[in-house]
Every structure is written in structure tokens, then in C-alpha cells.
């Protein structure tokens, strides 16, 4: 494989390292839940870091369009996104963003508009008129992956289709925008839900880590969460310098929902040659570093060191780039592991 790498990577390097990073924030406050918050002072440090290190903050649609049209992305593209339209974003985050003249996107839930701690439609409309992209986060911030016990999947998705389109219509009515961008509430999805989103002409954004590239699946474009405890500049630096590790999953490997103890291993199909196989490392949340078995030049598998823990679980795989010294390829595979008996963990 290494001989083939030496032959190919010089020609392919511009394609392989065409990357953009999408940052995901929620609250900009010191008085909100830590796991979804960043302090205003720390948020300003993030923005200053982007400026000081030559990153170009672009509107989210610029990255989406590059993926759709298979256009190379300029090095150091970054997009800033917020979920849930909290009041503190405008109070504490927007002044900082305006100071740096950075565009951003806000994913909103119309059902929460004007409720305690959330923005009202007039404020959202003003943001839109100032160039902020307003996008779809579901009508009521309801996990689409959690089908109620009394409902079959077909009926559930029909109901979710109505809410998806109703939300998009409300956004258009109040802001004049309709991007058909959807951020999965709680980051939970399945392959069927991905297809459902494609069938409705939407682009999907997830919450698993990784850089975006021209090979990114438009139904699950990755975003890096950068709230506490992942808000330190050292962590931000690694994320901003990451490259998209192009991996595909087939059949059962693509599934995301398993009952505890049900899934024991996974096989990845890899489409990037710009790293040494011996330097690929994969870590599963709660289990640590995993042993990798290469099946051939394009496939590797992991047999988990223990059962996947209950809850939202990630397998993060990284490898240093040959052509871009100091930069790492990064891919994240999510699972949503149910309790024994098939009941969901708390949100």
C-alpha cells in the first residue's frame, strides 16, 4: 500500500486535503448548562484565534455548494453555527461576531420561539436581514430517531415530514429564507432518516466530529461541537486543522441504533490514501483506543474491546496526513445505544 501511496498522493493531495470545518455552538453564557455552553470571553478567544491564524470564516452555504458541485475548498475555510436560537447568542455572541465581521448560521425550532430564554420572531427576522442564515432544527426539537411505541416508522416519518416542511415554511414566512438545511436534534439519525431527508431535498447536519470535504455525505455533514469541555484553544486548534477522512459504511455497519450488547464490531471502507495504515488510531467513547485489523488496502475492522456503553457513543478515527505535515484526517462514527430491553436513554 505504501508504494501506491507514494505514486498517488502527490497528484491527489489537492483533492484529499480540500477541507472545511463547521463549528457547532449553543449557548454563549456562563450561566447555562456547561455541556452546551461557552463563556463569552472564551468565545471571543475562539474568534480571535481564527483571525490570528488566517482562517477564513465563510457562510455555511458556501461549503454546502462546494460539496454539491464537487468544487475544491480553499484551505482554512470555517463556518460558525448555533443551535436552538437562545437569547444569549444575540446578547453575548453576536456583538463579538460583528466585531470580527464573521457570518454565521442559526438553526431554530419555531415551537420554541419567544419562549423563556429564546429569541422571538422579530429578533430572528432582524438577524436574517443582517445576513445570518436561519435554518431548520425541527418544529419542537424532537429527536426524529425516537419512534413512539404506539406508532410505526412509516406513520412517524409522515408526521415528521409535515413538521419538517411546516418549519421550513414558517422560517420562510418570517425571514424570507428557505435553505432546506436541517440540523438533527440531539444529533440522532438512522440511514432511513438520512434517505428521508434526501427525499425531501434537504441537506442534513449532524453532531459527530470531522472536517467537511467534497466526499461528505450531504445528509450528515459533520460539525465539531466546541462547547465545554471541548472549548479549549488546544482542542479548537486540532479541529480547525483536521482533514476529512473519507469513509463509507455498508449495510449493518451504517446502522446507528443498537440495543446494549447487540453490536460487537464494525467494518469501514476507506477512500483516502494520504496516510500510513500503521498510524491510524480509533477511539470509542467510554472504551478508549481500539485494535484495528486491516482486511485489505481499502477496509479495516474493529472488534470492540467491550460492549458499547448506553447513550450517544462515538468512534473517532484519526491519522496524520503525509502531504500536509501537522494535519490529521478525522472521522467520527456515531451510535445511539439503547438500554437492555430497547428503551431509550434520557435526552
Tab-separated table of N, CA and C in Angstrom, residues 101-237:
chain	number	residue	atom	x	y	z
A	101	UNK	N	-16.666	40.676	12.036
A	101	UNK	CA	-17.356	40.631	10.746
A	101	UNK	C	-17.455	39.204	10.219
A	102	UNK	N	-17.847	38.279	11.121
A	102	UNK	CA	-17.956	36.871	10.756
A	102	UNK	C	-19.421	36.491	10.491
A	103	UNK	N	-19.686	35.854	9.372
A	103	UNK	CA	-21.047	35.340	9.107
A	103	UNK	C	-21.313	34.099	9.954
A	104	UNK	N	-22.586	33.803	10.170
A	104	UNK	CA	-22.910	32.591	10.918
A	104	UNK	C	-24.311	32.111	10.572
A	105	UNK	N	-24.612	30.908	11.037
A	105	UNK	CA	-25.906	30.253	10.804
A	105	UNK	C	-26.554	29.936	12.140
A	106	UNK	N	-27.884	30.083	12.208
A	106	UNK	CA	-28.629	29.713	13.400
A	106	UNK	C	-29.723	28.715	13.023
A	107	UNK	N	-29.673	27.541	13.628
A	107	UNK	CA	-30.710	26.524	13.436
A	107	UNK	C	-31.766	26.715	14.520
A	108	UNK	N	-33.029	26.877	14.099
A	108	UNK	CA	-34.068	27.253	15.051
A	108	UNK	C	-35.211	26.244	15.098
A	109	UNK	N	-35.938	26.279	16.224
A	109	UNK	CA	-37.165	25.499	16.415
A	109	UNK	C	-38.325	26.481	16.567
A	110	UNK	N	-39.185	26.630	15.574
A	110	UNK	CA	-40.305	27.569	15.688
A	110	UNK	C	-41.166	27.355	16.929
A	111	UNK	N	-41.276	26.114	17.381
A	111	UNK	CA	-42.078	25.843	18.567
A	111	UNK	C	-41.523	26.463	19.827
A	112	UNK	N	-40.237	26.819	19.825
A	112	UNK	CA	-39.606	27.421	20.998
A	112	UNK	C	-39.479	28.941	20.883
A	113	UNK	N	-39.815	29.498	19.721
A	113	UNK	CA	-39.669	30.941	19.512
A	113	UNK	C	-40.484	31.711	20.551
A	114	UNK	N	-39.843	32.699	21.148
A	114	UNK	CA	-40.430	33.592	22.163
A	114	UNK	C	-40.636	32.937	23.528
A	115	UNK	N	-40.272	31.671	23.669
A	115	UNK	CA	-40.329	31.057	24.987
A	115	UNK	C	-39.154	31.543	25.827
A	116	UNK	N	-39.200	31.312	27.120
A	116	UNK	CA	-38.164	31.806	28.032
A	116	UNK	C	-36.771	31.413	27.544
A	117	UNK	N	-35.895	32.409	27.439
A	117	UNK	CA	-34.520	32.167	27.036
A	117	UNK	C	-34.284	32.066	25.548
A	118	UNK	N	-35.369	32.133	24.737
A	118	UNK	CA	-35.242	32.012	23.288
A	118	UNK	C	-35.592	33.337	22.599
A	119	UNK	N	-35.087	33.492	21.392
A	119	UNK	CA	-35.370	34.682	20.601
A	119	UNK	C	-36.804	34.668	20.094
A	120	UNK	N	-37.340	35.853	19.837
A	120	UNK	CA	-38.646	35.987	19.209
A	120	UNK	C	-38.484	36.161	17.711
A	121	UNK	N	-39.618	36.104	16.989
A	121	UNK	CA	-39.561	36.199	15.533
A	121	UNK	C	-39.000	37.535	15.057
A	122	UNK	N	-39.305	38.631	15.727
A	122	UNK	CA	-38.784	39.923	15.289
A	122	UNK	C	-37.261	39.958	15.381
A	123	UNK	N	-36.723	39.379	16.460
A	123	UNK	CA	-35.262	39.327	16.594
A	123	UNK	C	-34.651	38.423	15.533
A	124	UNK	N	-35.302	37.301	15.274
A	124	UNK	CA	-34.796	36.379	14.254
A	124	UNK	C	-34.862	37.026	12.871
A	125	UNK	N	-35.946	37.729	12.604
A	125	UNK	CA	-36.083	38.431	11.318
A	125	UNK	C	-34.980	39.464	11.154
A	126	UNK	N	-34.643	40.171	12.233
A	126	UNK	CA	-33.584	41.177	12.167
A	126	UNK	C	-32.239	40.525	11.876
A	127	UNK	N	-31.990	39.376	12.501
A	127	UNK	CA	-30.750	38.654	12.223
A	127	UNK	C	-30.678	38.264	10.750
A	128	UNK	N	-31.796	37.760	10.226
A	128	UNK	CA	-31.837	37.359	8.818
A	128	UNK	C	-31.553	38.540	7.901
A	129	UNK	N	-32.125	39.691	8.236
A	129	UNK	CA	-31.910	40.882	7.405
A	129	UNK	C	-30.463	41.357	7.479
A	130	UNK	N	-29.756	40.951	8.531
A	130	UNK	CA	-28.338	41.301	8.680
A	130	UNK	C	-27.417	40.244	8.068
A	131	UNK	N	-27.997	39.257	7.397
A	131	UNK	CA	-27.188	38.279	6.686
A	131	UNK	C	-27.001	36.952	7.384
A	132	UNK	N	-27.602	36.778	8.565
A	132	UNK	CA	-27.491	35.499	9.262
A	132	UNK	C	-28.353	34.460	8.540
A	133	UNK	N	-27.802	33.273	8.304
A	133	UNK	CA	-28.579	32.186	7.722
A	133	UNK	C	-29.446	31.575	8.821
A	134	UNK	N	-30.755	31.525	8.573
A	134	UNK	CA	-31.693	30.918	9.512
A	134	UNK	C	-32.140	29.580	8.926
A	135	UNK	N	-31.915	28.502	9.680
A	135	UNK	CA	-32.161	27.171	9.129
A	135	UNK	C	-32.961	26.304	10.098
A	136	UNK	N	-33.324	25.142	9.612
A	136	UNK	CA	-34.316	24.261	10.218
A	136	UNK	C	-33.702	23.311	11.247
A	137	UNK	N	-34.281	23.316	12.465
A	137	UNK	CA	-33.827	22.410	13.526
A	137	UNK	C	-35.002	21.608	14.092
A	138	UNK	N	-36.075	21.538	13.291
A	138	UNK	CA	-37.273	20.824	13.732
A	138	UNK	C	-38.254	21.751	14.414
A	139	UNK	N	-39.513	21.387	14.357
A	139	UNK	CA	-40.556	22.249	14.921
A	139	UNK	C	-40.438	22.374	16.434
A	140	UNK	N	-40.192	21.246	17.115
A	140	UNK	CA	-40.180	21.241	18.580
A	140	UNK	C	-38.906	20.636	19.170
A	141	UNK	N	-37.832	20.584	18.404
A	141	UNK	CA	-36.575	19.985	18.881
A	141	UNK	C	-36.804	18.558	19.372
A	142	UNK	N	-37.443	17.780	18.533
A	142	UNK	CA	-37.801	16.404	18.860
A	142	UNK	C	-36.879	15.453	18.103
A	143	UNK	N	-36.299	14.482	18.790
A	143	UNK	CA	-35.431	13.515	18.126
A	143	UNK	C	-36.228	12.709	17.107
A	144	UNK	N	-35.809	12.760	15.858
A	144	UNK	CA	-36.516	12.037	14.808
A	144	UNK	C	-36.271	10.536	14.908
A	145	UNK	N	-35.163	10.157	15.536
A	145	UNK	CA	-34.820	8.734	15.619
A	145	UNK	C	-35.660	7.979	16.640
A	146	UNK	N	-36.328	8.701	17.547
A	146	UNK	CA	-37.053	8.045	18.645
A	146	UNK	C	-38.534	7.877	18.271
A	147	UNK	N	-38.837	6.764	17.655
A	147	UNK	CA	-40.203	6.490	17.217
A	147	UNK	C	-41.059	6.085	18.423
A	148	UNK	N	-42.162	6.769	18.679
A	148	UNK	CA	-43.017	6.401	19.809
A	148	UNK	C	-43.491	4.956	19.721
A	149	UNK	N	-43.659	4.330	20.882
A	149	UNK	CA	-44.009	2.900	20.933
A	149	UNK	C	-45.332	2.602	20.251
A	150	UNK	N	-46.248	3.571	20.240
A	150	UNK	CA	-47.578	3.320	19.670
A	150	UNK	C	-47.648	3.606	18.175
A	151	UNK	N	-46.502	3.932	17.542
A	151	UNK	CA	-46.524	4.374	16.144
A	151	UNK	C	-45.533	3.571	15.309
A	152	UNK	N	-45.903	3.224	14.075
A	152	UNK	CA	-44.961	2.545	13.201
A	152	UNK	C	-44.079	3.584	12.503
A	153	UNK	N	-42.987	3.108	11.916
A	153	UNK	CA	-41.999	4.022	11.334
A	153	UNK	C	-42.581	4.855	10.198
A	154	UNK	N	-43.391	4.246	9.346
A	154	UNK	CA	-43.974	4.952	8.208
A	154	UNK	C	-44.839	6.118	8.689
A	155	UNK	N	-45.705	5.859	9.660
A	155	UNK	CA	-46.581	6.917	10.189
A	155	UNK	C	-45.769	8.008	10.864
A	156	UNK	N	-44.753	7.589	11.595
A	156	UNK	CA	-43.893	8.549	12.293
A	156	UNK	C	-43.201	9.488	11.306
A	157	UNK	N	-42.632	8.934	10.250
A	157	UNK	CA	-41.920	9.761	9.284
A	157	UNK	C	-42.883	10.643	8.487
A	158	UNK	N	-44.099	10.180	8.272
A	158	UNK	CA	-45.095	11.039	7.631
A	158	UNK	C	-45.391	12.253	8.509
A	159	UNK	N	-45.506	12.030	9.799
A	159	UNK	CA	-45.736	13.138	10.732
A	159	UNK	C	-44.539	14.078	10.759
A	160	UNK	N	-43.335	13.493	10.768
A	160	UNK	CA	-42.125	14.316	10.787
A	160	UNK	C	-41.959	15.100	9.484
A	161	UNK	N	-42.433	14.526	8.379
A	161	UNK	CA	-42.385	15.247	7.101
A	161	UNK	C	-43.214	16.520	7.162
A	162	UNK	N	-44.403	16.403	7.744
A	162	UNK	CA	-45.274	17.579	7.890
A	162	UNK	C	-44.605	18.642	8.741
A	163	UNK	N	-43.975	18.217	9.836
A	163	UNK	CA	-43.333	19.180	10.732
A	163	UNK	C	-42.089	19.797	10.093
A	164	UNK	N	-41.337	18.983	9.335
A	164	UNK	CA	-40.157	19.497	8.647
A	164	UNK	C	-40.542	20.604	7.673
A	165	UNK	N	-41.565	20.345	6.852
A	165	UNK	CA	-41.999	21.304	5.848
A	165	UNK	C	-42.714	22.495	6.481
A	166	UNK	N	-43.443	22.252	7.570
A	166	UNK	CA	-44.087	23.362	8.279
A	166	UNK	C	-43.042	24.301	8.856
A	167	UNK	N	-41.996	23.733	9.434
A	167	UNK	CA	-40.908	24.551	9.984
A	167	UNK	C	-40.245	25.374	8.896
A	168	UNK	N	-39.977	24.741	7.754
A	168	UNK	CA	-39.337	25.460	6.651
A	168	UNK	C	-40.228	26.602	6.161
A	169	UNK	N	-41.527	26.363	6.121
A	169	UNK	CA	-42.467	27.388	5.688
A	169	UNK	C	-42.520	28.545	6.682
A	170	UNK	N	-42.497	28.236	7.968
A	170	UNK	CA	-42.505	29.285	8.991
A	170	UNK	C	-41.248	30.148	8.910
A	171	UNK	N	-40.121	29.497	8.685
A	171	UNK	CA	-38.869	30.257	8.539
A	171	UNK	C	-38.957	31.182	7.324
A	172	UNK	N	-39.482	30.671	6.220
A	172	UNK	CA	-39.620	31.494	5.018
A	172	UNK	C	-40.595	32.640	5.245
A	173	UNK	N	-41.694	32.347	5.922
A	173	UNK	CA	-42.712	33.366	6.184
A	173	UNK	C	-42.162	34.519	7.011
A	174	UNK	N	-41.350	34.204	8.011
A	174	UNK	CA	-40.870	35.230	8.943
A	174	UNK	C	-39.536	35.855	8.536
A	175	UNK	N	-38.750	35.173	7.704
A	175	UNK	CA	-37.417	35.696	7.378
A	175	UNK	C	-37.163	35.855	5.889
A	176	UNK	N	-38.002	35.215	5.057
A	176	UNK	CA	-37.761	35.245	3.617
A	176	UNK	C	-36.728	34.221	3.168
A	177	UNK	N	-36.191	33.434	4.096
A	177	UNK	CA	-35.160	32.443	3.769
A	177	UNK	C	-35.748	31.036	3.748
A	178	UNK	N	-35.201	30.204	2.877
A	178	UNK	CA	-35.557	28.791	2.856
A	178	UNK	C	-34.400	28.020	2.234
A	179	UNK	N	-33.452	27.638	3.076
A	179	UNK	CA	-32.232	26.999	2.597
A	179	UNK	C	-32.380	25.483	2.452
A	180	UNK	N	-33.393	24.922	3.098
A	180	UNK	CA	-33.532	23.468	3.151
A	180	UNK	C	-32.295	22.823	3.787
A	181	UNK	N	-31.838	23.439	4.886
A	181	UNK	CA	-30.789	22.883	5.729
A	181	UNK	C	-31.448	22.402	7.021
A	182	UNK	N	-31.072	21.213	7.479
A	182	UNK	CA	-31.677	20.647	8.684
A	182	UNK	C	-30.600	20.086	9.601
A	183	UNK	N	-30.580	20.567	10.856
A	183	UNK	CA	-29.675	20.026	11.868
A	183	UNK	C	-30.446	19.040	12.727
A	184	UNK	N	-29.990	17.790	12.782
A	184	UNK	CA	-30.687	16.762	13.545
A	184	UNK	C	-30.735	17.117	15.034
A	185	UNK	N	-31.916	17.227	15.625
A	185	UNK	CA	-31.990	17.445	17.076
A	185	UNK	C	-31.283	16.314	17.828
A	186	UNK	N	-30.434	16.691	18.760
A	186	UNK	CA	-29.627	15.760	19.557
A	186	UNK	C	-28.645	14.967	18.700
A	187	UNK	N	-28.553	15.291	17.431
A	187	UNK	CA	-27.636	14.590	16.541
A	187	UNK	C	-28.040	13.168	16.220
A	188	UNK	N	-29.288	12.792	16.518
A	188	UNK	CA	-29.713	11.403	16.363
A	188	UNK	C	-30.371	11.175	14.998
A	189	UNK	N	-29.912	10.113	14.307
A	189	UNK	CA	-30.430	9.795	12.978
A	189	UNK	C	-30.189	8.315	12.694
A	190	UNK	N	-30.779	7.833	11.622
A	190	UNK	CA	-30.557	6.476	11.124
A	190	UNK	C	-30.373	6.555	9.607
A	191	UNK	N	-29.883	5.497	8.955
A	191	UNK	CA	-29.798	5.512	7.497
A	191	UNK	C	-31.137	5.783	6.824
A	192	UNK	N	-32.247	5.247	7.368
A	192	UNK	CA	-33.558	5.518	6.776
A	192	UNK	C	-33.928	6.991	6.900
A	193	UNK	N	-33.568	7.592	8.019
A	193	UNK	CA	-33.851	9.018	8.210
A	193	UNK	C	-32.993	9.858	7.274
A	194	UNK	N	-31.765	9.432	7.037
A	194	UNK	CA	-30.923	10.130	6.066
A	194	UNK	C	-31.594	10.129	4.690
A	195	UNK	N	-32.111	8.964	4.282
A	195	UNK	CA	-32.775	8.883	2.983
A	195	UNK	C	-34.048	9.714	2.972
A	196	UNK	N	-34.778	9.695	4.075
A	196	UNK	CA	-35.983	10.519	4.215
A	196	UNK	C	-35.644	11.991	3.993
A	197	UNK	N	-34.536	12.434	4.549
A	197	UNK	CA	-34.137	13.835	4.393
A	197	UNK	C	-33.758	14.126	2.943
A	198	UNK	N	-33.033	13.218	2.313
A	198	UNK	CA	-32.679	13.387	0.900
A	198	UNK	C	-33.934	13.470	0.035
A	199	UNK	N	-34.899	12.602	0.335
A	199	UNK	CA	-36.131	12.563	-0.457
A	199	UNK	C	-36.894	13.881	-0.388
A	200	UNK	N	-36.703	14.635	0.685
A	200	UNK	CA	-37.366	15.927	0.843
A	200	UNK	C	-36.501	17.085	0.357
A	201	UNK	N	-35.329	16.775	-0.210
A	201	UNK	CA	-34.481	17.809	-0.778
A	201	UNK	C	-33.734	18.637	0.250
A	202	UNK	N	-33.478	18.067	1.432
A	202	UNK	CA	-32.777	18.786	2.489
A	202	UNK	C	-31.334	18.315	2.619
A	203	UNK	N	-30.488	19.230	3.084
A	203	UNK	CA	-29.122	18.914	3.473
A	203	UNK	C	-29.114	18.736	4.990
A	204	UNK	N	-28.492	17.660	5.481
A	204	UNK	CA	-28.508	17.364	6.904
A	204	UNK	C	-27.176	17.648	7.580
A	205	UNK	N	-27.254	18.151	8.805
A	205	UNK	CA	-26.057	18.437	9.605
A	205	UNK	C	-26.134	17.655	10.909
A	206	UNK	N	-25.042	16.986	11.220
A	206	UNK	CA	-25.017	16.104	12.380
A	206	UNK	C	-24.212	16.743	13.513
A	207	UNK	N	-23.929	15.940	14.529
A	207	UNK	CA	-23.136	16.421	15.654
A	207	UNK	C	-21.906	15.559	15.891
A	208	UNK	N	-21.566	14.676	14.933
A	208	UNK	CA	-20.328	13.946	15.114
A	208	UNK	C	-19.181	14.756	14.520
A	209	UNK	N	-17.995	14.550	15.059
A	209	UNK	CA	-16.832	15.354	14.700
A	209	UNK	C	-16.325	15.023	13.299
A	210	UNK	N	-15.514	15.916	12.779
A	210	UNK	CA	-14.869	15.694	11.498
A	210	UNK	C	-14.939	16.914	10.610
A	211	UNK	N	-13.982	17.008	9.706
A	211	UNK	CA	-13.982	18.080	8.714
A	211	UNK	C	-14.918	17.713	7.571
A	212	UNK	N	-15.407	18.718	6.881
A	212	UNK	CA	-16.226	18.508	5.687
A	212	UNK	C	-15.344	18.574	4.450
A	213	UNK	N	-15.654	17.727	3.481
A	213	UNK	CA	-14.905	17.724	2.228
A	213	UNK	C	-15.835	17.398	1.076
A	214	UNK	N	-15.304	17.358	-0.134
A	214	UNK	CA	-16.168	17.150	-1.291
A	214	UNK	C	-16.762	15.745	-1.323
A	215	UNK	N	-16.219	14.825	-0.508
A	215	UNK	CA	-16.794	13.483	-0.436
A	215	UNK	C	-17.814	13.353	0.692
A	216	UNK	N	-18.072	14.443	1.429
A	216	UNK	CA	-19.009	14.383	2.565
A	216	UNK	C	-20.415	14.030	2.103
A	217	UNK	N	-21.087	13.202	2.887
A	217	UNK	CA	-22.476	12.840	2.646
A	217	UNK	C	-23.346	14.041	3.001
A	218	UNK	N	-24.111	14.540	2.040
A	218	UNK	CA	-24.915	15.741	2.258
A	218	UNK	C	-26.067	15.531	3.228
A	219	UNK	N	-26.296	14.301	3.651
A	219	UNK	CA	-27.351	14.060	4.638
A	219	UNK	C	-26.815	14.045	6.065
A	220	UNK	N	-25.489	14.008	6.228
A	220	UNK	CA	-24.878	14.022	7.565
A	220	UNK	C	-23.538	14.769	7.526
A	221	UNK	N	-23.566	16.025	7.140
A	221	UNK	CA	-22.338	16.813	7.135
A	221	UNK	C	-21.873	16.996	8.580
A	222	UNK	N	-20.621	16.676	8.884
A	222	UNK	CA	-20.171	16.729	10.276
A	222	UNK	C	-19.955	18.158	10.770
A	223	UNK	N	-20.140	18.320	12.076
A	223	UNK	CA	-19.821	19.577	12.758
A	223	UNK	C	-19.050	19.245	14.028
A	224	UNK	N	-18.105	20.091	14.371
A	224	UNK	CA	-17.354	19.902	15.610
A	224	UNK	C	-18.045	20.625	16.760
A	225	UNK	N	-18.532	19.917	17.787
A	225	UNK	CA	-19.024	20.595	18.988
A	225	UNK	C	-17.857	21.289	19.693
A	226	UNK	N	-18.054	22.544	20.076
A	226	UNK	CA	-16.970	23.299	20.714
A	226	UNK	C	-17.424	23.967	22.007
A	227	UNK	N	-18.447	23.408	22.632
A	227	UNK	CA	-18.831	23.859	23.959
A	227	UNK	C	-17.962	23.144	24.994
A	228	UNK	N	-18.155	23.484	26.279
A	228	UNK	CA	-17.388	22.824	27.335
A	228	UNK	C	-17.679	21.327	27.321
A	229	UNK	N	-16.698	20.480	27.583
A	229	UNK	CA	-15.310	20.777	27.939
A	229	UNK	C	-14.381	20.844	26.729
A	230	UNK	N	-14.954	20.960	25.518
A	230	UNK	CA	-14.143	20.941	24.296
A	230	UNK	C	-13.885	22.349	23.764
A	231	UNK	N	-13.856	23.327	24.661
A	231	UNK	CA	-13.748	24.716	24.232
A	231	UNK	C	-12.346	25.298	24.382
A	232	UNK	N	-11.400	24.490	24.811
A	232	UNK	CA	-10.047	24.999	24.981
A	232	UNK	C	-9.381	25.230	23.623
A	233	UNK	N	-8.469	26.203	23.566
A	233	UNK	CA	-7.847	26.547	22.284
A	233	UNK	C	-7.032	25.394	21.713
A	234	UNK	N	-6.432	24.581	22.577
A	234	UNK	CA	-5.662	23.437	22.077
A	234	UNK	C	-6.564	22.461	21.337
A	235	UNK	N	-7.771	22.246	21.868
A	235	UNK	CA	-8.748	21.380	21.208
A	235	UNK	C	-9.256	22.021	19.931
A	236	UNK	N	-9.539	23.325	19.976
A	236	UNK	CA	-10.002	24.046	18.793
A	236	UNK	C	-8.974	23.979	17.676
A	237	UNK	N	-7.722	24.159	18.025
A	237	UNK	CA	-6.648	24.131	17.019
A	237	UNK	C	-6.634	22.807	16.271
